[in-house]
Amino acid sequence: MPEALESLVRQSLARVIDPEIRRPVTELDMIGDVSVDAAGVASIDLSLTIVGCPAARTIERDVHDAAAATPGVTGVTVNVGVMTPAERDALTEKLRGGRPKTMQFGPESLTRIYAITSGKGGVGKSTLTANLAVAMAERGLRVGLVDADVFGFSIPGLLGIAGAKPTQVGEMILPPVAHGVKVISIGMFVEDHTAVSWRGPMLHRTIQQFLTDVYFGDLDVLLLDLPPGTGDIAISLGQLLPQAEVIVVTTPQAAAAEVAERSGLVARQTGQAVIGVIENMAGLAQPDGSILELFGSGGGVDAAARLSTPQQPVPVLGSVPLSIELREGGDSGVPVVLARPDDPAATVIRSIAEALSTRSRGLAGRKLGLSPR
């Protein structure tokens, strides 16, 4: 019976996931009429979100293949169109869950938020952030990454998506996905080799827009790659996301540890908690088994001790050794945790990601949306 086969085709299409929104195309109302003639040839109306949708070919192929794999279907025709403005408005309303446009990660959010900061540049903060995000996604978590280092954005290149552009659906921005991580960066909105030179209010509005207009969906973890130092963005994020937990990155050098302390203190002043220190570039293993400490030793422990209080001790989450593979992974856009998971640096990063991933999303202080009857 054609009607029964049409129902089976729709069931097959429910397994097709939009690669940007990460939800079934049937749930997103992208599938219109589905018909199957007496010969078993299926005809499917597919509506893409916008003209020039970057995922168009992938979605059309997946829809075709899912329908063709349905028992009883002998052929497939996919009729591709574009949503009307009213349909796009309905989609954004559905994605927001009927709520007005607001910041997605407010006090009631269950998303665990980690802000990765450092006292100075050049300590490998962005490289560690990118690798941590990918390692968490590899563990099955839903992960988002905001490149908040507006002046020195580097996350797109580190994740192999330099040149990628977000898709805009109405007032909603769909972030590109790299290695399972949803990513947004100011580098996706400016021309190549362009320097960003903005003052405080523009920086604040940019970060606020990232947290409001970019559709991340329901995330388990959101990572923020902060700029080094104690400037406007660190203060803005403290105001916008006071519940974020801060991780300070330093090198083993004593001078670097002293500077790293300042970024943690600024976070505390805005109400955020410092939950740990990561020591990067800790040492280079030699063929004879000895360790060459190019940048000294003890900086991570020193920074953690400086940031610890009797009420809240700050641990060293890990000490990441110098690694050529770690650097090469950043240059190639394939993080070392994927390219060389057995590399010593990757092993430490993955262990840090595991520890951060197993910290549950707490309910303390959050509204549950329940009321007594």
mmCIF file of C-alpha atoms in Angstrom, residues 1-2 4-6 8-9 12 35-42 66-76:
data_model
loop_
_atom_site.group_PDB
_atom_site.id
_atom_site.type_symbol
_atom_site.label_atom_id
_atom_site.label_comp_id
_atom_site.label_asym_id
_atom_site.label_seq_id
_atom_site.Cartn_x
_atom_site.Cartn_y
_atom_site.Cartn_z
ATOM 1 C CA MET A 1 0.000 0.000 0.000
ATOM 2 C CA PRO A 2 1.468 3.434 -0.971
ATOM 3 C CA ALA A 4 1.934 2.500 4.443
ATOM 4 C CA LEU A 5 5.146 2.942 2.441
ATOM 5 C CA GLU A 6 4.905 6.723 2.766
ATOM 6 C CA LEU A 8 7.818 4.098 6.464
ATOM 7 C CA VAL A 9 9.670 6.676 4.370
ATOM 8 C CA SER A 12 13.376 6.719 7.731
ATOM 9 C CA SER A 35 4.416 10.378 -1.783
ATOM 10 C CA VAL A 36 5.144 6.920 -3.201
ATOM 11 C CA ASP A 37 3.673 5.781 -6.499
ATOM 12 C CA ALA A 38 2.533 2.289 -7.418
ATOM 13 C CA ALA A 39 6.008 1.432 -8.734
ATOM 14 C CA GLY A 40 7.618 2.290 -5.375
ATOM 15 C CA VAL A 41 9.218 5.575 -6.452
ATOM 16 C CA ALA A 42 9.246 8.086 -3.578
ATOM 17 C CA ALA A 66 17.499 7.378 3.931
ATOM 18 C CA ALA A 67 14.454 7.139 1.666
ATOM 19 C CA ALA A 68 16.212 4.798 -0.770
ATOM 20 C CA ALA A 69 17.108 2.460 2.107
ATOM 21 C CA THR A 70 13.431 2.039 3.044
ATOM 22 C CA PRO A 71 12.234 -1.485 2.169
ATOM 23 C CA GLY A 72 9.856 -1.334 -0.791
ATOM 24 C CA VAL A 73 11.230 1.920 -2.254
ATOM 25 C CA THR A 74 12.577 1.454 -5.790
ATOM 26 C CA GLY A 75 13.593 5.042 -6.540
ATOM 27 C CA VAL A 76 13.757 8.495 -4.963
#
